[in-house]
Amino acid sequence: MTTEEELDALAAGDSREWLAFDESERRWSWYYGEDHRRALPWRQLSRVQLAEAVCHAVGYIREPGVRRLRSSRDPEALPLLVVRCVDWVPQVREIARAAVLARFAQADRAGLLPLVVALSRRAVDGWVDEHLLQPMLRSPELLDLALASPDLRTRRTVHESALHAGLLSDEQLASIAMHDHDDVIRTRVGHLLLDRGDPRFVLPLLDGGAPKVRARALQLLGVETARERLAESSSLVRSMAQALVLRSGGDPAAYYREALRSGAVTRATVAGLGETGTLDDVDLVRAQFADDRPRVRVAAVRGLRRLLANPSDPRAAEYGRELLTDPSPGVVREAVALLDRRLGPADRSLLLDLAAPARCTSAAGRSLCCAG
């Protein structure tokens, strides 16, 4: 049974904890509660008993409990009334909503913000979002507090509600689209900015937006910018640049060949040649196996997987064997993928040696043994 001290602790903590309290009391009352037809002595109920009644599994008990809770000034009263605003029984819901609206203006809205955001995601209707969340977010202080919440789901919900209500300026949107640490939010806000057609934000979003937004910004800027972005580290942006150059009659592979031959060896240039090159580029891609950077070697092996996709080409097995003892696990994984179903009985001793437990390549050896 809950104590008054526990109610005080819940009231002083994160308001979302009232959702767990509500669920816990509902489950307990469902399995162990008394007959709901029995009249309760509402005037004699303690704080704890009233809080438990408001969360009871049976609506016949919740409804009079909510009526009684309306006049309570205990710290748990308003959070529990807010929870009942999304009750599945319409009669309970309406009583709670009227009580909350009457007290909400004088409430500690900053403390209730996490609870209101969590409840706005419940699919009863849009009442909580319209009457509680959006009025809260119209306060600049609460909006800034909500946007900076450490809880990811809370931040996503707040951003979506603020966007729907038009509470953020273009400058705020640009800052979020380029600096927020959540790619989902950055992508949503970045697309919204691009939809508005303001040219001021296209180039900044190309430089600092989420990958999907950067690819779309690049498409808006056209082929001249695309030629400058062929060496993008993002595969999505790089593929958009390649498509735009190809569409204009250019050859992205020629750019990557020149870059590698001139010593501009990066993961992006190696990957780009693997993505756009031909069989004539196999030796140039393979030469990057000697690079000291594991990410460059990984890109080279991935490129060979595309260039040597023909299963009858013997070079795939030959080149893949060279990398099975590479010190980088990522390179070894790519080599295993390159060699998949390309080894034969003559490679039995190699595979058994690789699969030995003492070797760091044992996982690769076991994978190839199973595949073969």
mmCIF file with all atom_site columns, C-alpha atoms in Angstrom, residues 145-299:
data_model
loop_
_atom_site.group_PDB
_atom_site.id
_atom_site.type_symbol
_atom_site.label_atom_id
_atom_site.label_alt_id
_atom_site.label_comp_id
_atom_site.label_asym_id
_atom_site.label_entity_id
_atom_site.label_seq_id
_atom_site.pdbx_PDB_ins_code
_atom_site.Cartn_x
_atom_site.Cartn_y
_atom_site.Cartn_z
_atom_site.occupancy
_atom_site.B_iso_or_equiv
_atom_site.pdbx_formal_charge
_atom_site.auth_seq_id
_atom_site.auth_comp_id
_atom_site.auth_asym_id
_atom_site.auth_atom_id
_atom_site.pdbx_PDB_model_num
ATOM 1   C CA . LEU A 1 145 ? 12.743 24.124 -21.312 1.00 0.00 ? 145 LEU A CA 1
ATOM 2   C CA . ALA A 1 146 ? 10.797 21.574 -23.339 1.00 0.00 ? 146 ALA A CA 1
ATOM 3   C CA . LEU A 1 147 ? 13.045 21.824 -26.400 1.00 0.00 ? 147 LEU A CA 1
ATOM 4   C CA . ALA A 1 148 ? 16.088 21.137 -24.209 1.00 0.00 ? 148 ALA A CA 1
ATOM 5   C CA . SER A 1 149 ? 14.578 18.124 -22.437 1.00 0.00 ? 149 SER A CA 1
ATOM 6   C CA . PRO A 1 150 ? 17.045 15.243 -22.030 1.00 0.00 ? 150 PRO A CA 1
ATOM 7   C CA . ASP A 1 151 ? 14.253 12.765 -22.814 1.00 0.00 ? 151 ASP A CA 1
ATOM 8   C CA . LEU A 1 152 ? 14.265 11.989 -26.544 1.00 0.00 ? 152 LEU A CA 1
ATOM 9   C CA . ARG A 1 153 ? 10.557 11.133 -26.873 1.00 0.00 ? 153 ARG A CA 1
ATOM 10  C CA . THR A 1 154 ? 9.618  14.293 -24.999 1.00 0.00 ? 154 THR A CA 1
ATOM 11  C CA . ARG A 1 155 ? 11.750 16.444 -27.274 1.00 0.00 ? 155 ARG A CA 1
ATOM 12  C CA . ARG A 1 156 ? 10.316 14.858 -30.425 1.00 0.00 ? 156 ARG A CA 1
ATOM 13  C CA . THR A 1 157 ? 6.752  15.367 -29.233 1.00 0.00 ? 157 THR A CA 1
ATOM 14  C CA . VAL A 1 158 ? 7.431  18.977 -28.246 1.00 0.00 ? 158 VAL A CA 1
ATOM 15  C CA . HIS A 1 159 ? 9.086  19.767 -31.576 1.00 0.00 ? 159 HIS A CA 1
ATOM 16  C CA . GLU A 1 160 ? 6.178  18.265 -33.489 1.00 0.00 ? 160 GLU A CA 1
ATOM 17  C CA . SER A 1 161 ? 3.622  20.191 -31.445 1.00 0.00 ? 161 SER A CA 1
ATOM 18  C CA . ALA A 1 162 ? 5.580  23.448 -31.744 1.00 0.00 ? 162 ALA A CA 1
ATOM 19  C CA . LEU A 1 163 ? 5.889  22.996 -35.514 1.00 0.00 ? 163 LEU A CA 1
ATOM 20  C CA . HIS A 1 164 ? 2.170  22.269 -35.837 1.00 0.00 ? 164 HIS A CA 1
ATOM 21  C CA . ALA A 1 165 ? 1.307  25.403 -33.855 1.00 0.00 ? 165 ALA A CA 1
ATOM 22  C CA . GLY A 1 166 ? 3.857  27.588 -35.664 1.00 0.00 ? 166 GLY A CA 1
ATOM 23  C CA . LEU A 1 167 ? 5.655  28.558 -32.465 1.00 0.00 ? 167 LEU A CA 1
ATOM 24  C CA . LEU A 1 168 ? 9.201  28.575 -33.907 1.00 0.00 ? 168 LEU A CA 1
ATOM 25  C CA . SER A 1 169 ? 10.759 31.280 -36.065 1.00 0.00 ? 169 SER A CA 1
ATOM 26  C CA . ASP A 1 170 ? 12.721 30.464 -39.206 1.00 0.00 ? 170 ASP A CA 1
ATOM 27  C CA . GLU A 1 171 ? 15.966 31.255 -37.385 1.00 0.00 ? 171 GLU A CA 1
ATOM 28  C CA . GLN A 1 172 ? 15.059 28.860 -34.573 1.00 0.00 ? 172 GLN A CA 1
ATOM 29  C CA . LEU A 1 173 ? 14.165 26.193 -37.092 1.00 0.00 ? 173 LEU A CA 1
ATOM 30  C CA . ALA A 1 174 ? 17.477 26.659 -38.900 1.00 0.00 ? 174 ALA A CA 1
ATOM 31  C CA . SER A 1 175 ? 19.404 26.324 -35.647 1.00 0.00 ? 175 SER A CA 1
ATOM 32  C CA . ILE A 1 176 ? 17.528 23.127 -34.754 1.00 0.00 ? 176 ILE A CA 1
ATOM 33  C CA . ALA A 1 177 ? 17.955 21.661 -38.253 1.00 0.00 ? 177 ALA A CA 1
ATOM 34  C CA . MET A 1 178 ? 21.722 22.176 -38.157 1.00 0.00 ? 178 MET A CA 1
ATOM 35  C CA . HIS A 1 179 ? 22.666 21.661 -34.521 1.00 0.00 ? 179 HIS A CA 1
ATOM 36  C CA . ASP A 1 180 ? 20.201 19.322 -32.814 1.00 0.00 ? 180 ASP A CA 1
ATOM 37  C CA . HIS A 1 181 ? 21.741 15.984 -31.844 1.00 0.00 ? 181 HIS A CA 1
ATOM 38  C CA . ASP A 1 182 ? 18.699 13.944 -32.936 1.00 0.00 ? 182 ASP A CA 1
ATOM 39  C CA . ASP A 1 183 ? 18.652 13.153 -36.662 1.00 0.00 ? 183 ASP A CA 1
ATOM 40  C CA . VAL A 1 184 ? 14.876 12.580 -36.626 1.00 0.00 ? 184 VAL A CA 1
ATOM 41  C CA . ILE A 1 185 ? 14.245 16.119 -35.405 1.00 0.00 ? 185 ILE A CA 1
ATOM 42  C CA . ARG A 1 186 ? 16.900 17.602 -37.680 1.00 0.00 ? 186 ARG A CA 1
ATOM 43  C CA . THR A 1 187 ? 15.396 15.839 -40.695 1.00 0.00 ? 187 THR A CA 1
ATOM 44  C CA . ARG A 1 188 ? 11.817 16.857 -39.889 1.00 0.00 ? 188 ARG A CA 1
ATOM 45  C CA . VAL A 1 189 ? 12.717 20.508 -39.297 1.00 0.00 ? 189 VAL A CA 1
ATOM 46  C CA . GLY A 1 190 ? 15.123 20.679 -42.237 1.00 0.00 ? 190 GLY A CA 1
ATOM 47  C CA . HIS A 1 191 ? 12.497 19.423 -44.690 1.00 0.00 ? 191 HIS A CA 1
ATOM 48  C CA . LEU A 1 192 ? 10.026 21.966 -43.316 1.00 0.00 ? 192 LEU A CA 1
ATOM 49  C CA . LEU A 1 193 ? 12.493 24.780 -43.962 1.00 0.00 ? 193 LEU A CA 1
ATOM 50  C CA . LEU A 1 194 ? 13.152 23.601 -47.500 1.00 0.00 ? 194 LEU A CA 1
ATOM 51  C CA . ASP A 1 195 ? 9.400  23.316 -48.124 1.00 0.00 ? 195 ASP A CA 1
ATOM 52  C CA . ARG A 1 196 ? 9.071  27.023 -47.346 1.00 0.00 ? 196 ARG A CA 1
ATOM 53  C CA . GLY A 1 197 ? 11.337 27.834 -50.293 1.00 0.00 ? 197 GLY A CA 1
ATOM 54  C CA . ASP A 1 198 ? 13.516 30.414 -48.559 1.00 0.00 ? 198 ASP A CA 1
ATOM 55  C CA . PRO A 1 199 ? 16.867 30.394 -50.453 1.00 0.00 ? 199 PRO A CA 1
ATOM 56  C CA . ARG A 1 200 ? 18.715 31.747 -47.389 1.00 0.00 ? 200 ARG A CA 1
ATOM 57  C CA . PHE A 1 201 ? 18.684 28.332 -45.761 1.00 0.00 ? 201 PHE A CA 1
ATOM 58  C CA . VAL A 1 202 ? 19.475 25.983 -48.671 1.00 0.00 ? 202 VAL A CA 1
ATOM 59  C CA . LEU A 1 203 ? 23.273 26.293 -48.580 1.00 0.00 ? 203 LEU A CA 1
ATOM 60  C CA . PRO A 1 204 ? 23.516 26.233 -44.751 1.00 0.00 ? 204 PRO A CA 1
ATOM 61  C CA . LEU A 1 205 ? 21.369 23.094 -44.715 1.00 0.00 ? 205 LEU A CA 1
ATOM 62  C CA . LEU A 1 206 ? 23.589 21.521 -47.350 1.00 0.00 ? 206 LEU A CA 1
ATOM 63  C CA . ASP A 1 207 ? 26.560 22.084 -45.062 1.00 0.00 ? 207 ASP A CA 1
ATOM 64  C CA . GLY A 1 208 ? 25.003 21.296 -41.688 1.00 0.00 ? 208 GLY A CA 1
ATOM 65  C CA . GLY A 1 209 ? 21.709 19.481 -42.093 1.00 0.00 ? 209 GLY A CA 1
ATOM 66  C CA . ALA A 1 210 ? 20.830 15.831 -41.623 1.00 0.00 ? 210 ALA A CA 1
ATOM 67  C CA . PRO A 1 211 ? 21.871 13.572 -44.540 1.00 0.00 ? 211 PRO A CA 1
ATOM 68  C CA . LYS A 1 212 ? 18.392 13.396 -46.115 1.00 0.00 ? 212 LYS A CA 1
ATOM 69  C CA . VAL A 1 213 ? 18.039 17.169 -45.892 1.00 0.00 ? 213 VAL A CA 1
ATOM 70  C CA . ARG A 1 214 ? 21.518 17.722 -47.325 1.00 0.00 ? 214 ARG A CA 1
ATOM 71  C CA . ALA A 1 215 ? 20.723 15.463 -50.266 1.00 0.00 ? 215 ALA A CA 1
ATOM 72  C CA . ARG A 1 216 ? 17.535 17.393 -50.972 1.00 0.00 ? 216 ARG A CA 1
ATOM 73  C CA . ALA A 1 217 ? 19.332 20.743 -50.626 1.00 0.00 ? 217 ALA A CA 1
ATOM 74  C CA . LEU A 1 218 ? 21.945 19.554 -53.097 1.00 0.00 ? 218 LEU A CA 1
ATOM 75  C CA . GLN A 1 219 ? 19.204 18.624 -55.551 1.00 0.00 ? 219 GLN A CA 1
ATOM 76  C CA . LEU A 1 220 ? 17.794 22.129 -55.253 1.00 0.00 ? 220 LEU A CA 1
ATOM 77  C CA . LEU A 1 221 ? 21.199 23.737 -55.881 1.00 0.00 ? 221 LEU A CA 1
ATOM 78  C CA . GLY A 1 222 ? 21.844 21.776 -59.067 1.00 0.00 ? 222 GLY A CA 1
ATOM 79  C CA . VAL A 1 223 ? 24.682 20.132 -60.956 1.00 0.00 ? 223 VAL A CA 1
ATOM 80  C CA . GLU A 1 224 ? 27.377 22.774 -60.457 1.00 0.00 ? 224 GLU A CA 1
ATOM 81  C CA . THR A 1 225 ? 27.229 22.343 -56.706 1.00 0.00 ? 225 THR A CA 1
ATOM 82  C CA . ALA A 1 226 ? 26.927 18.577 -57.168 1.00 0.00 ? 226 ALA A CA 1
ATOM 83  C CA . ARG A 1 227 ? 30.313 18.434 -58.910 1.00 0.00 ? 227 ARG A CA 1
ATOM 84  C CA . GLU A 1 228 ? 31.861 20.049 -55.846 1.00 0.00 ? 228 GLU A CA 1
ATOM 85  C CA . ARG A 1 229 ? 30.206 17.501 -53.541 1.00 0.00 ? 229 ARG A CA 1
ATOM 86  C CA . LEU A 1 230 ? 31.277 14.246 -55.158 1.00 0.00 ? 230 LEU A CA 1
ATOM 87  C CA . ALA A 1 231 ? 33.667 13.590 -52.279 1.00 0.00 ? 231 ALA A CA 1
ATOM 88  C CA . GLU A 1 232 ? 31.023 13.936 -49.564 1.00 0.00 ? 232 GLU A CA 1
ATOM 89  C CA . SER A 1 233 ? 31.494 11.644 -46.586 1.00 0.00 ? 233 SER A CA 1
ATOM 90  C CA . SER A 1 234 ? 27.738 10.922 -46.427 1.00 0.00 ? 234 SER A CA 1
ATOM 91  C CA . SER A 1 235 ? 26.878 8.145  -48.858 1.00 0.00 ? 235 SER A CA 1
ATOM 92  C CA . LEU A 1 236 ? 23.380 9.583  -49.332 1.00 0.00 ? 236 LEU A CA 1
ATOM 93  C CA . VAL A 1 237 ? 24.645 13.032 -50.297 1.00 0.00 ? 237 VAL A CA 1
ATOM 94  C CA . ARG A 1 238 ? 27.403 11.501 -52.417 1.00 0.00 ? 238 ARG A CA 1
ATOM 95  C CA . SER A 1 239 ? 24.929 9.349  -54.346 1.00 0.00 ? 239 SER A CA 1
ATOM 96  C CA . MET A 1 240 ? 22.758 12.402 -55.013 1.00 0.00 ? 240 MET A CA 1
ATOM 97  C CA . ALA A 1 241 ? 25.799 14.282 -56.327 1.00 0.00 ? 241 ALA A CA 1
ATOM 98  C CA . GLN A 1 242 ? 26.683 11.321 -58.562 1.00 0.00 ? 242 GLN A CA 1
ATOM 99  C CA . ALA A 1 243 ? 23.135 11.120 -59.910 1.00 0.00 ? 243 ALA A CA 1
ATOM 100 C CA . LEU A 1 244 ? 23.029 14.823 -60.728 1.00 0.00 ? 244 LEU A CA 1
ATOM 101 C CA . VAL A 1 245 ? 26.409 14.691 -62.504 1.00 0.00 ? 245 VAL A CA 1
ATOM 102 C CA . LEU A 1 246 ? 25.369 11.611 -64.487 1.00 0.00 ? 246 LEU A CA 1
ATOM 103 C CA . ARG A 1 247 ? 22.073 13.242 -65.423 1.00 0.00 ? 247 ARG A CA 1
ATOM 104 C CA . SER A 1 248 ? 23.960 16.226 -66.835 1.00 0.00 ? 248 SER A CA 1
ATOM 105 C CA . GLY A 1 249 ? 26.126 13.952 -68.998 1.00 0.00 ? 249 GLY A CA 1
ATOM 106 C CA . GLY A 1 250 ? 29.171 13.919 -66.721 1.00 0.00 ? 250 GLY A CA 1
ATOM 107 C CA . ASP A 1 251 ? 31.201 10.994 -65.388 1.00 0.00 ? 251 ASP A CA 1
ATOM 108 C CA . PRO A 1 252 ? 31.651 10.910 -61.600 1.00 0.00 ? 252 PRO A CA 1
ATOM 109 C CA . ALA A 1 253 ? 34.055 7.966  -61.886 1.00 0.00 ? 253 ALA A CA 1
ATOM 110 C CA . ALA A 1 254 ? 36.530 10.156 -63.781 1.00 0.00 ? 254 ALA A CA 1
ATOM 111 C CA . TYR A 1 255 ? 36.611 12.560 -60.827 1.00 0.00 ? 255 TYR A CA 1
ATOM 112 C CA . TYR A 1 256 ? 37.351 9.742  -58.368 1.00 0.00 ? 256 TYR A CA 1
ATOM 113 C CA . ARG A 1 257 ? 40.074 8.244  -60.584 1.00 0.00 ? 257 ARG A CA 1
ATOM 114 C CA . GLU A 1 258 ? 41.829 11.568 -60.845 1.00 0.00 ? 258 GLU A CA 1
ATOM 115 C CA . ALA A 1 259 ? 41.532 12.131 -57.100 1.00 0.00 ? 259 ALA A CA 1
ATOM 116 C CA . LEU A 1 260 ? 43.094 8.766  -56.223 1.00 0.00 ? 260 LEU A CA 1
ATOM 117 C CA . ARG A 1 261 ? 45.873 9.069  -58.777 1.00 0.00 ? 261 ARG A CA 1
ATOM 118 C CA . SER A 1 262 ? 46.755 12.531 -57.510 1.00 0.00 ? 262 SER A CA 1
ATOM 119 C CA . GLY A 1 263 ? 46.992 11.317 -53.913 1.00 0.00 ? 263 GLY A CA 1
ATOM 120 C CA . ALA A 1 264 ? 43.646 12.677 -52.626 1.00 0.00 ? 264 ALA A CA 1
ATOM 121 C CA . VAL A 1 265 ? 42.843 9.344  -51.024 1.00 0.00 ? 265 VAL A CA 1
ATOM 122 C CA . THR A 1 266 ? 39.920 9.512  -48.595 1.00 0.00 ? 266 THR A CA 1
ATOM 123 C CA . ARG A 1 267 ? 37.212 7.107  -47.610 1.00 0.00 ? 267 ARG A CA 1
ATOM 124 C CA . ALA A 1 268 ? 34.779 9.075  -49.785 1.00 0.00 ? 268 ALA A CA 1
ATOM 125 C CA . THR A 1 269 ? 36.918 9.056  -52.940 1.00 0.00 ? 269 THR A CA 1
ATOM 126 C CA . VAL A 1 270 ? 37.647 5.330  -52.614 1.00 0.00 ? 270 VAL A CA 1
ATOM 127 C CA . ALA A 1 271 ? 33.989 4.566  -51.944 1.00 0.00 ? 271 ALA A CA 1
ATOM 128 C CA . GLY A 1 272 ? 32.932 6.812  -54.819 1.00 0.00 ? 272 GLY A CA 1
ATOM 129 C CA . LEU A 1 273 ? 35.067 4.945  -57.342 1.00 0.00 ? 273 LEU A CA 1
ATOM 130 C CA . GLY A 1 274 ? 33.694 1.658  -56.045 1.00 0.00 ? 274 GLY A CA 1
ATOM 131 C CA . GLU A 1 275 ? 30.171 3.005  -56.501 1.00 0.00 ? 275 GLU A CA 1
ATOM 132 C CA . THR A 1 276 ? 30.618 4.421  -60.009 1.00 0.00 ? 276 THR A CA 1
ATOM 133 C CA . GLY A 1 277 ? 33.647 2.696  -61.533 1.00 0.00 ? 277 GLY A CA 1
ATOM 134 C CA . THR A 1 278 ? 34.047 -0.237 -63.918 1.00 0.00 ? 278 THR A CA 1
ATOM 135 C CA . LEU A 1 279 ? 36.133 -3.410 -64.048 1.00 0.00 ? 279 LEU A CA 1
ATOM 136 C CA . ASP A 1 280 ? 38.997 -1.296 -65.346 1.00 0.00 ? 280 ASP A CA 1
ATOM 137 C CA . ASP A 1 281 ? 39.170 0.390  -61.926 1.00 0.00 ? 281 ASP A CA 1
ATOM 138 C CA . VAL A 1 282 ? 39.685 -2.806 -59.914 1.00 0.00 ? 282 VAL A CA 1
ATOM 139 C CA . ASP A 1 283 ? 43.458 -2.396 -59.653 1.00 0.00 ? 283 ASP A CA 1
ATOM 140 C CA . LEU A 1 284 ? 43.177 1.238  -58.591 1.00 0.00 ? 284 LEU A CA 1
ATOM 141 C CA . VAL A 1 285 ? 40.678 0.351  -55.846 1.00 0.00 ? 285 VAL A CA 1
ATOM 142 C CA . ARG A 1 286 ? 42.741 -2.650 -54.759 1.00 0.00 ? 286 ARG A CA 1
ATOM 143 C CA . ALA A 1 287 ? 45.803 -0.431 -54.383 1.00 0.00 ? 287 ALA A CA 1
ATOM 144 C CA . GLN A 1 288 ? 44.075 1.234  -51.437 1.00 0.00 ? 288 GLN A CA 1
ATOM 145 C CA . PHE A 1 289 ? 44.443 -2.001 -49.411 1.00 0.00 ? 289 PHE A CA 1
ATOM 146 C CA . ALA A 1 290 ? 47.861 -0.631 -48.454 1.00 0.00 ? 290 ALA A CA 1
ATOM 147 C CA . ASP A 1 291 ? 46.440 2.492  -46.822 1.00 0.00 ? 291 ASP A CA 1
ATOM 148 C CA . ASP A 1 292 ? 47.107 2.867  -43.095 1.00 0.00 ? 292 ASP A CA 1
ATOM 149 C CA . ARG A 1 293 ? 43.521 3.944  -42.344 1.00 0.00 ? 293 ARG A CA 1
ATOM 150 C CA . PRO A 1 294 ? 41.071 1.088  -41.686 1.00 0.00 ? 294 PRO A CA 1
ATOM 151 C CA . ARG A 1 295 ? 38.096 3.089  -42.955 1.00 0.00 ? 295 ARG A CA 1
ATOM 152 C CA . VAL A 1 296 ? 39.800 3.572  -46.307 1.00 0.00 ? 296 VAL A CA 1
ATOM 153 C CA . ARG A 1 297 ? 40.538 -0.164 -46.544 1.00 0.00 ? 297 ARG A CA 1
ATOM 154 C CA . VAL A 1 298 ? 36.927 -0.958 -45.647 1.00 0.00 ? 298 VAL A CA 1
ATOM 155 C CA . ALA A 1 299 ? 35.724 1.351  -48.426 1.00 0.00 ? 299 ALA A CA 1
#
